PDB file of C-alpha atoms in Angstrom:
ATOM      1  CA  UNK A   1      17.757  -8.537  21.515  1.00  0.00           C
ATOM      2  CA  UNK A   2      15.086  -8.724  18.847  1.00  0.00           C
ATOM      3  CA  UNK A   3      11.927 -10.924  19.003  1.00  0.00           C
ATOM      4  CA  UNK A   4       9.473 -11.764  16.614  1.00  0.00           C
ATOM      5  CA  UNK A   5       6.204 -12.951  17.436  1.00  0.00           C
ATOM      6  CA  UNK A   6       3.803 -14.753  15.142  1.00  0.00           C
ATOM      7  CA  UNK A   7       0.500 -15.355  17.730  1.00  0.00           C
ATOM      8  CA  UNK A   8      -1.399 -17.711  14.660  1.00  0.00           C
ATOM      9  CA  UNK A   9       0.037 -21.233  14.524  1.00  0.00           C
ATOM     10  CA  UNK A  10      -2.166 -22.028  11.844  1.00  0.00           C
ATOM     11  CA  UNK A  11      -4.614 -20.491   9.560  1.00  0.00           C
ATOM     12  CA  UNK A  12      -6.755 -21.471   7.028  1.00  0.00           C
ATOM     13  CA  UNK A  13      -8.275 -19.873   3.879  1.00  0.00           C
ATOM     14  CA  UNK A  14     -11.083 -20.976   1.416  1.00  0.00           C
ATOM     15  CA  UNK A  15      -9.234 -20.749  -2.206  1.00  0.00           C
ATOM     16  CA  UNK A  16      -9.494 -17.244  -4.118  1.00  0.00           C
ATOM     17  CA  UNK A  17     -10.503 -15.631  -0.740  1.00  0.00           C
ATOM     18  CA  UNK A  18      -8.006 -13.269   1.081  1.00  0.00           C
ATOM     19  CA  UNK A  19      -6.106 -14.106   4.163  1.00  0.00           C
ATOM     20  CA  UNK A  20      -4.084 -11.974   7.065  1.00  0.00           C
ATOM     21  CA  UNK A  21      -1.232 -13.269   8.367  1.00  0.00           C
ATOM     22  CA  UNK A  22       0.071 -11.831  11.903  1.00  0.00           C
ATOM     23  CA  UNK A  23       3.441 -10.714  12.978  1.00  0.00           C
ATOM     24  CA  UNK A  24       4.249  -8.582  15.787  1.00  0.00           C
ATOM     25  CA  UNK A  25       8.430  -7.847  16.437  1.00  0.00           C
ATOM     26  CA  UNK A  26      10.002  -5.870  19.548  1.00  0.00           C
ATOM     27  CA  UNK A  27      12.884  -3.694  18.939  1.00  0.00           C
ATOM     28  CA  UNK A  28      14.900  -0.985  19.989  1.00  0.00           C
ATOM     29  CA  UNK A  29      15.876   0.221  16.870  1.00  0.00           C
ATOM     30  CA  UNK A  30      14.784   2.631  14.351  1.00  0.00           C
ATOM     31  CA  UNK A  31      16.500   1.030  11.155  1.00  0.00           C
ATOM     32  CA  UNK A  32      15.703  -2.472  10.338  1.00  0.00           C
ATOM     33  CA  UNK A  33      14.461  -4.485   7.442  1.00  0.00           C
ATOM     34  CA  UNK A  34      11.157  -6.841   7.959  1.00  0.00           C
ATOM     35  CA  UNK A  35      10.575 -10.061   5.538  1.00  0.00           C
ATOM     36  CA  UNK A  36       7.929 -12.749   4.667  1.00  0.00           C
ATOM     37  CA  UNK A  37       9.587 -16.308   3.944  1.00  0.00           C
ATOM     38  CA  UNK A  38       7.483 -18.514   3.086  1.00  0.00           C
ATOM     39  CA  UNK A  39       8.591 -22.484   3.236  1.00  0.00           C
ATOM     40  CA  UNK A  40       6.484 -25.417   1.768  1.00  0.00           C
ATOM     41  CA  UNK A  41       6.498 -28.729   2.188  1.00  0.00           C
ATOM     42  CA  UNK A  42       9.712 -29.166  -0.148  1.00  0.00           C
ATOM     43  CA  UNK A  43      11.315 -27.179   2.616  1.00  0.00           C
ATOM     44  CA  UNK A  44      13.014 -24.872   0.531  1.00  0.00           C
ATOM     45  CA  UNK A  45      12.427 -20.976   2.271  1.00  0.00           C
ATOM     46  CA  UNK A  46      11.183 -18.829  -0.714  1.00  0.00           C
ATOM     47  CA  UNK A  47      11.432 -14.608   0.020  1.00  0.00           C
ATOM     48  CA  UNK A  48       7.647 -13.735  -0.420  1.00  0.00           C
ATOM     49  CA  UNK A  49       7.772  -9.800   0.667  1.00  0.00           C
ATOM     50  CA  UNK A  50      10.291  -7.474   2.189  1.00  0.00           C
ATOM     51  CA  UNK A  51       9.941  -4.042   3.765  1.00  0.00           C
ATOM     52  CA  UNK A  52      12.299  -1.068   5.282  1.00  0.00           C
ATOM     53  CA  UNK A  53      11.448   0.393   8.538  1.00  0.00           C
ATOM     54  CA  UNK A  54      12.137   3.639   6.968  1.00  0.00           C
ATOM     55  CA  UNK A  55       9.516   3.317   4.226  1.00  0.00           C
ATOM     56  CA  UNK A  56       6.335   4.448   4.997  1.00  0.00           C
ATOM     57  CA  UNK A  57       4.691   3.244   1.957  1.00  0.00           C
ATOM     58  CA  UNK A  58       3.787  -0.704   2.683  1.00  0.00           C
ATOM     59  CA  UNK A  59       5.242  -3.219  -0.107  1.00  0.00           C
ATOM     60  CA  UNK A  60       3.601  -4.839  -2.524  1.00  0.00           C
ATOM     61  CA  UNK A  61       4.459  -8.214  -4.394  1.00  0.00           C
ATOM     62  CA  UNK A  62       1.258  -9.091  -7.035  1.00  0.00           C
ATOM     63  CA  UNK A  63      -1.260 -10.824  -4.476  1.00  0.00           C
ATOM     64  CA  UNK A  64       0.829 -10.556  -1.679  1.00  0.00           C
ATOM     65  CA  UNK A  65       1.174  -7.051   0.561  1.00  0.00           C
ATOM     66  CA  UNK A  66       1.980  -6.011   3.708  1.00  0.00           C
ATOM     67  CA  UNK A  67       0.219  -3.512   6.466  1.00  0.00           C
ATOM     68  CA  UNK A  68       3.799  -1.779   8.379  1.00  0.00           C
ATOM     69  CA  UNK A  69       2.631  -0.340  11.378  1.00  0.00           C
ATOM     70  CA  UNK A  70       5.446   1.156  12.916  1.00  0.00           C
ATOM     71  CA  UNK A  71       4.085   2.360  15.882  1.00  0.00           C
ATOM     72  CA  UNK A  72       3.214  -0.548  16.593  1.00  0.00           C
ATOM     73  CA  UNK A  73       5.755  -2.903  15.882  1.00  0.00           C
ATOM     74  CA  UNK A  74       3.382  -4.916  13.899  1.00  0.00           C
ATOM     75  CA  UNK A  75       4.100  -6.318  10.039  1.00  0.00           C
ATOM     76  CA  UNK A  76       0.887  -8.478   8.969  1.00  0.00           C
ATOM     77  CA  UNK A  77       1.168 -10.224   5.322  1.00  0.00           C
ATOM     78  CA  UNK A  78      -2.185 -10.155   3.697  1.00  0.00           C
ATOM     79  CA  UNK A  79      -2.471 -12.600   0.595  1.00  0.00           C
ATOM     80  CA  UNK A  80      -5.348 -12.105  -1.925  1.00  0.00           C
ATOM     81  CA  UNK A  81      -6.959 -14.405  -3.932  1.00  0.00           C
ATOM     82  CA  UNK A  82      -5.642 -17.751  -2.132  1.00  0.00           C
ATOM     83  CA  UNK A  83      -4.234 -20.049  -4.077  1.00  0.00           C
ATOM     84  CA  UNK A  84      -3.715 -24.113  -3.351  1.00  0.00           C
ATOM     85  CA  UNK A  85       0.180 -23.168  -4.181  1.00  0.00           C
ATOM     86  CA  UNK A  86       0.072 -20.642  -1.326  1.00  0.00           C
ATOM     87  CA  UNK A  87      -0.384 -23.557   1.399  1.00  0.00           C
ATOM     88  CA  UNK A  88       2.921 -23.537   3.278  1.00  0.00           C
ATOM     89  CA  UNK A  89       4.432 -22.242   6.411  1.00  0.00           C
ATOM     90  CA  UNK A  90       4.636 -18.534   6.771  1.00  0.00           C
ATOM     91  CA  UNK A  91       7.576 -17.042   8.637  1.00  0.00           C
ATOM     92  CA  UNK A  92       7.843 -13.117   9.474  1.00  0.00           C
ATOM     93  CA  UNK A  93      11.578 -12.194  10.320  1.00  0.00           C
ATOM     94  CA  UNK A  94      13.484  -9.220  10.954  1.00  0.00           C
ATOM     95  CA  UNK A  95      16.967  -7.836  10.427  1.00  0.00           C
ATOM     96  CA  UNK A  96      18.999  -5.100  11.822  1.00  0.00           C
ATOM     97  CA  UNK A  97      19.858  -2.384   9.125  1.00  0.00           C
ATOM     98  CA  UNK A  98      23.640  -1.826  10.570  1.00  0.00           C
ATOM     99  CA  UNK A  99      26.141  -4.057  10.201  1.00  0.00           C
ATOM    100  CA  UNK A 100      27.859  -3.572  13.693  1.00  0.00           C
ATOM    101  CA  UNK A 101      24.656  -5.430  14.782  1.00  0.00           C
ATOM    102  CA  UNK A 102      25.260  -8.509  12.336  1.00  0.00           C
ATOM    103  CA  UNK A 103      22.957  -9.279   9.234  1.00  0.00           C
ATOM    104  CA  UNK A 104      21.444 -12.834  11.425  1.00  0.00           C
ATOM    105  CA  UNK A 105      17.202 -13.132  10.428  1.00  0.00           C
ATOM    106  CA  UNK A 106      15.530 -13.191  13.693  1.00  0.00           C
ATOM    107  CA  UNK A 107      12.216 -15.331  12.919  1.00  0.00           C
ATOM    108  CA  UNK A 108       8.908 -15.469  14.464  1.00  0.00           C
ATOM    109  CA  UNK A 109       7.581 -19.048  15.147  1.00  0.00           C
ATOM    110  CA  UNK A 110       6.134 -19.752  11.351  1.00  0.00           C
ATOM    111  CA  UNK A 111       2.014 -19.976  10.707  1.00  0.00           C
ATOM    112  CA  UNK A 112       1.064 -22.896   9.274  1.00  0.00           C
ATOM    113  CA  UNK A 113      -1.318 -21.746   6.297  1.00  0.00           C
ATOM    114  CA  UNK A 114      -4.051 -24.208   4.492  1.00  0.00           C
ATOM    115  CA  UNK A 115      -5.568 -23.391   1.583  1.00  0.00           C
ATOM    116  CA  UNK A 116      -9.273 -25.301   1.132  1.00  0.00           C
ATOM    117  CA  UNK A 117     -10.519 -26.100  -2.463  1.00  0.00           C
TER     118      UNK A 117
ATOM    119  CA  UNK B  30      18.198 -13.837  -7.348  1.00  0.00           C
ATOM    120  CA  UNK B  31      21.344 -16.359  -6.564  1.00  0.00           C
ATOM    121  CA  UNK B  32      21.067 -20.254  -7.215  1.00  0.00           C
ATOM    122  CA  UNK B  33      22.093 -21.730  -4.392  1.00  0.00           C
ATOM    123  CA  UNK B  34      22.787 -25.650  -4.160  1.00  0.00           C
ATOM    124  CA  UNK B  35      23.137 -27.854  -0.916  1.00  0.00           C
ATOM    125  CA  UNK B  36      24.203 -30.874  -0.990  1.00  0.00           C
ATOM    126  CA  UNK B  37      23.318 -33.451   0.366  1.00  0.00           C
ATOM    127  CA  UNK B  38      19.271 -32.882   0.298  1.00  0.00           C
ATOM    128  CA  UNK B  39      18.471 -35.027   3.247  1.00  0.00           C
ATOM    129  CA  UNK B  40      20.659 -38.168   4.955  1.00  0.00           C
ATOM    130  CA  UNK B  41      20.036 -40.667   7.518  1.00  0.00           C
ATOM    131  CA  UNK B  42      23.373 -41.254   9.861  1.00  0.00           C
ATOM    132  CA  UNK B  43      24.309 -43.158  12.643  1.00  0.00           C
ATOM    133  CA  UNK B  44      25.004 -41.951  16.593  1.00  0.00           C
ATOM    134  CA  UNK B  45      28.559 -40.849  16.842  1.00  0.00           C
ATOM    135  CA  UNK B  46      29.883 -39.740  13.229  1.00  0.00           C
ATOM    136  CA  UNK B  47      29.954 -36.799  11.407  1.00  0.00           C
ATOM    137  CA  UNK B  48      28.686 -34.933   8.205  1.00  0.00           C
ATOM    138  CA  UNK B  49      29.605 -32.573   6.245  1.00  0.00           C
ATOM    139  CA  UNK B  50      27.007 -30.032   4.058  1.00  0.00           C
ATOM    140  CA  UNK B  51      28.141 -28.242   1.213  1.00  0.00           C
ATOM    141  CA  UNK B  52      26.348 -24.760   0.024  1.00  0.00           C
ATOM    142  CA  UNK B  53      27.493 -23.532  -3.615  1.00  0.00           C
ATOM    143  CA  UNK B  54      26.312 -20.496  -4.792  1.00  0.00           C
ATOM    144  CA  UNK B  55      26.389 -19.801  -8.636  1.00  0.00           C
ATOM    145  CA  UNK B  56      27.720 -15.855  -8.254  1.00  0.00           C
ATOM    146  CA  UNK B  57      29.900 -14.210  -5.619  1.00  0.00           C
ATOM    147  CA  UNK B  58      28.100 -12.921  -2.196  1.00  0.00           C
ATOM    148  CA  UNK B  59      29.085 -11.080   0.454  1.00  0.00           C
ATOM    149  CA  UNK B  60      28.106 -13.403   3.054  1.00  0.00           C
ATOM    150  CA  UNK B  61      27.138 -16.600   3.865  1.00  0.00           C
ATOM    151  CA  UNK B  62      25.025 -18.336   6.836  1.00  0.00           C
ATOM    152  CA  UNK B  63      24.039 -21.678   7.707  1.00  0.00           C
ATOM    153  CA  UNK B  64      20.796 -22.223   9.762  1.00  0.00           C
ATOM    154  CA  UNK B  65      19.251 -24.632  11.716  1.00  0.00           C
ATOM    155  CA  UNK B  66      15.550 -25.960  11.990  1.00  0.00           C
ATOM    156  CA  UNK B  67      14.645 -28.445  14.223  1.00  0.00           C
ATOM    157  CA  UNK B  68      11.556 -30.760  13.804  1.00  0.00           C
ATOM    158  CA  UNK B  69       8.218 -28.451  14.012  1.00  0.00           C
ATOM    159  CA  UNK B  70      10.122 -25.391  14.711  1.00  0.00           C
ATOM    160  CA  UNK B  71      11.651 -22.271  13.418  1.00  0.00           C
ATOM    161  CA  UNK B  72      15.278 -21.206  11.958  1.00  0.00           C
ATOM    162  CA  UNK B  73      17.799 -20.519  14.273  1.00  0.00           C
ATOM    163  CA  UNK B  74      20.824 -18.929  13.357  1.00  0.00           C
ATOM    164  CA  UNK B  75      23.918 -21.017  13.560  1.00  0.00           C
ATOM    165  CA  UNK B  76      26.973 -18.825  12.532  1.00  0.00           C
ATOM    166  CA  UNK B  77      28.148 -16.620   9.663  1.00  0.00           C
ATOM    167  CA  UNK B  78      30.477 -18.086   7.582  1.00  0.00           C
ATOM    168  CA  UNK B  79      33.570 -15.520   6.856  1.00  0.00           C
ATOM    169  CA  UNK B  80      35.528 -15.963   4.126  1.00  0.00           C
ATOM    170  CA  UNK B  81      39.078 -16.430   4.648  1.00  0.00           C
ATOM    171  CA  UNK B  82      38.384 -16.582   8.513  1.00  0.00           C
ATOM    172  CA  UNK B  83      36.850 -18.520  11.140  1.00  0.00           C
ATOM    173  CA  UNK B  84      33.130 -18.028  11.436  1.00  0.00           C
ATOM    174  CA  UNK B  85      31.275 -16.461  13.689  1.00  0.00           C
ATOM    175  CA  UNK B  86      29.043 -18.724  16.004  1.00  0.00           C
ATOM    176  CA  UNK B  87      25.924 -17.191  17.837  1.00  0.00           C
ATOM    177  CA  UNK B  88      25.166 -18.145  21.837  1.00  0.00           C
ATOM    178  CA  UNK B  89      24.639 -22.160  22.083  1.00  0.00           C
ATOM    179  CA  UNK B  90      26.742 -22.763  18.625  1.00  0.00           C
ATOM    180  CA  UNK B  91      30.644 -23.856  19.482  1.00  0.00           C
ATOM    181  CA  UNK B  92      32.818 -24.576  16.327  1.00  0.00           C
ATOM    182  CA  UNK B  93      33.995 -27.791  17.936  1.00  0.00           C
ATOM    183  CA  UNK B  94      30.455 -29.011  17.412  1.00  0.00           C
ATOM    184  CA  UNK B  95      29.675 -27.063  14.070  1.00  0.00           C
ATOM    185  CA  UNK B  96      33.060 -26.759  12.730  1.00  0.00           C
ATOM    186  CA  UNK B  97      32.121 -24.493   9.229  1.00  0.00           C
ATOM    187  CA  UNK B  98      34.602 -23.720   6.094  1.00  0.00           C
ATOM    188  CA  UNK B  99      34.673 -20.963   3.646  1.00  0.00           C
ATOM    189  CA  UNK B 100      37.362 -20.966   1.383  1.00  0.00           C
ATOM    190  CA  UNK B 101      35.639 -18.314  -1.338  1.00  0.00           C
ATOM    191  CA  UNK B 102      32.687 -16.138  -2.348  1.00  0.00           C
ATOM    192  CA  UNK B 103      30.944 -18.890  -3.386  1.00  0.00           C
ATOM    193  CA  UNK B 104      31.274 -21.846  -1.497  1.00  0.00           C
ATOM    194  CA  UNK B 105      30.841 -22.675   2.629  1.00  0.00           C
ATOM    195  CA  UNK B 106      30.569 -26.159   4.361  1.00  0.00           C
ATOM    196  CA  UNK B 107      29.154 -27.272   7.356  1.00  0.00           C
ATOM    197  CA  UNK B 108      30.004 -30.253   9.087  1.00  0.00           C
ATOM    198  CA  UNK B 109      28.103 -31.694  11.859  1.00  0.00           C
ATOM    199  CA  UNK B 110      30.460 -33.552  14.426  1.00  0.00           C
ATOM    200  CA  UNK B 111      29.921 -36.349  16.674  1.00  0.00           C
ATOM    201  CA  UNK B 112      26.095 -36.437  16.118  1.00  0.00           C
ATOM    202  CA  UNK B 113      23.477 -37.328  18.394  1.00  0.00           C
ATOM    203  CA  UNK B 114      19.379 -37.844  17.752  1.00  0.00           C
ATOM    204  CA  UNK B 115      19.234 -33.963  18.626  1.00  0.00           C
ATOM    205  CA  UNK B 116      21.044 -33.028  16.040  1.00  0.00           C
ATOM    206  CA  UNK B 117      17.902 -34.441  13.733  1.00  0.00           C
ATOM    207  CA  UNK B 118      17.335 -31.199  11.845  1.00  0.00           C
ATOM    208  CA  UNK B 119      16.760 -29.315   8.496  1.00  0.00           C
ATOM    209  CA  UNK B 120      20.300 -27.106   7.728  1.00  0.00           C
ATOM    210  CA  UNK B 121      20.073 -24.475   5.700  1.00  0.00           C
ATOM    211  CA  UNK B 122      22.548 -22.826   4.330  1.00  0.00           C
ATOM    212  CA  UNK B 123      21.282 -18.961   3.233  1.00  0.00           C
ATOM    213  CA  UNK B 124      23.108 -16.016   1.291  1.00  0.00           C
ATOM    214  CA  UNK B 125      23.342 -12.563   1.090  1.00  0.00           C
ATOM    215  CA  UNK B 126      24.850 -10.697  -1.680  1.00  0.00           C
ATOM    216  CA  UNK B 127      25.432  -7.201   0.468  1.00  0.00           C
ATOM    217  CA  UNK B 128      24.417  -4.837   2.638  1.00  0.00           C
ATOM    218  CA  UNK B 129      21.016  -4.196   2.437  1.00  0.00           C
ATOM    219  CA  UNK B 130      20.168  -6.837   0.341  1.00  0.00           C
ATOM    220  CA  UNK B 131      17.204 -10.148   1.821  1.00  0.00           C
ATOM    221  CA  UNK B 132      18.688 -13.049   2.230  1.00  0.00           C
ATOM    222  CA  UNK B 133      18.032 -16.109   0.299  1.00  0.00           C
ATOM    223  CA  UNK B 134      17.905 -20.131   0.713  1.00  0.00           C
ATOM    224  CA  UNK B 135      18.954 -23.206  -0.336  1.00  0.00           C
ATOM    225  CA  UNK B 136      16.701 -26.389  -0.195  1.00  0.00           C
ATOM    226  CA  UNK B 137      17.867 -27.852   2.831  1.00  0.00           C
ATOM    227  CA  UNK B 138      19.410 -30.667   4.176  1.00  0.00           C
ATOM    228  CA  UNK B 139      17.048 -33.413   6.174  1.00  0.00           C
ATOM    229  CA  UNK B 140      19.447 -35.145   8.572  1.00  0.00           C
ATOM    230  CA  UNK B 141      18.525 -37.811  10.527  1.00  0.00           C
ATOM    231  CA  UNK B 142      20.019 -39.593  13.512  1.00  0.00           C
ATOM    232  CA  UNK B 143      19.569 -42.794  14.248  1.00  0.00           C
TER     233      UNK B 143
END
């Protein structure tokens, strides 16, 4: 079974500075899709950022990209230019490209990012 | 993307009854899920809702508990049976219009059992 491991609970950012956001997965599989949610205080989980495993090149989304390492099972968000808007809870989560293996998100345990003024 | 609406956004109920979510999606998907997040923690995967058959529940999930309809493309309902104070929980309902394709939300329902 997949994990996903996000080892910052919380994280904080001075506004218009730039911010890394951990996310580390374990998998035996070479095919698999990788996603930042992001879910503020409204509670509604937004789609931020998604990646394929099979992609080296790492997505982009405006201020928001991503560092894939493959290797090393690790899928960091970095967000530039912090904005109050972007305080929320982060969650990393990752999906299994075949079907056989069901299309369930597997999340990490969410960061908790604050954005000062 | 889809619009997606739940309904209801958040209600308070008491020990011992039962409620039922609804998730509408505007366009036709492939496939449907409902989530669950308890208080201060992350989403865990309920079941997949299969249209025109019964859905499939992942380990801890039993359909007498979670009992979950979906009569089209577009719609899916969960009900929550019998609840106790652990069921106190966001549900989310999330879609999926095909293979390949991220998954996306509705707002949530806030339940709460008194």
């Amino acid at each position: 079974a997949q994990t996903v491991t996000q080892s910052q609970p919380e994280m904080s950012v001075q506004e218009a500075e730039t911010v890394t956001l951990s996310c580390t997965y374990d998998t035996s599989e070479s095919d698999y899709y990788l996603f930042w949610y992001k879910q503020p205080p409204s509670r509604q989980m937004i789609l931020v950022i998604r990646q394929e495993a099979y992609k080296q090149q790492n997505a982009t989304e405006n201020r928001f990209s991503v560092n894939f390492q493959k290797a090393a099972k690790s899928f960091s968000l970095k967000i530039s230019d912090s904005q109050l808007g972007d305080a929320a809870m982060y969650f990393c989560a990752y999906r299994s490209m075949w079907n056989n293996a069901g299309n369930m998100l597997t999340f990490g345990g969410g960061t908790r990012l604050m954005v000062k003024p | 993307s889809a619009v997606i609406s739940q309904k209801p956004s958040r209600d308070i109920c008491q020990r011992g009854t039962s409620l039922t979510i609804q998730c509408q999606v505007d366009s036709q998907v492939t496939m449907m899920f409902w989530y669950r997040q308890q208080p201060g923690q992350s989403l865990t995967l309920i079941a997949t809702a299969n249209q025109g058959s019964e859905a499939t529940y992942e380990s801890g999930f039993v359909i007498d508990k979670f009992p979950i309809s979906r009569p089209n493309l577009t719609f899916s309902t969960l009900t929550v049976s019998n609840m106790s104070p652990e069921d106190s929980s966001i549900y989310l309902c999330s879609v999926q219009r095909g293979a390949g394709q991220p998954q996306h939300f509705g707002d949530g329902t806030r339940l709460s059992i008194l």
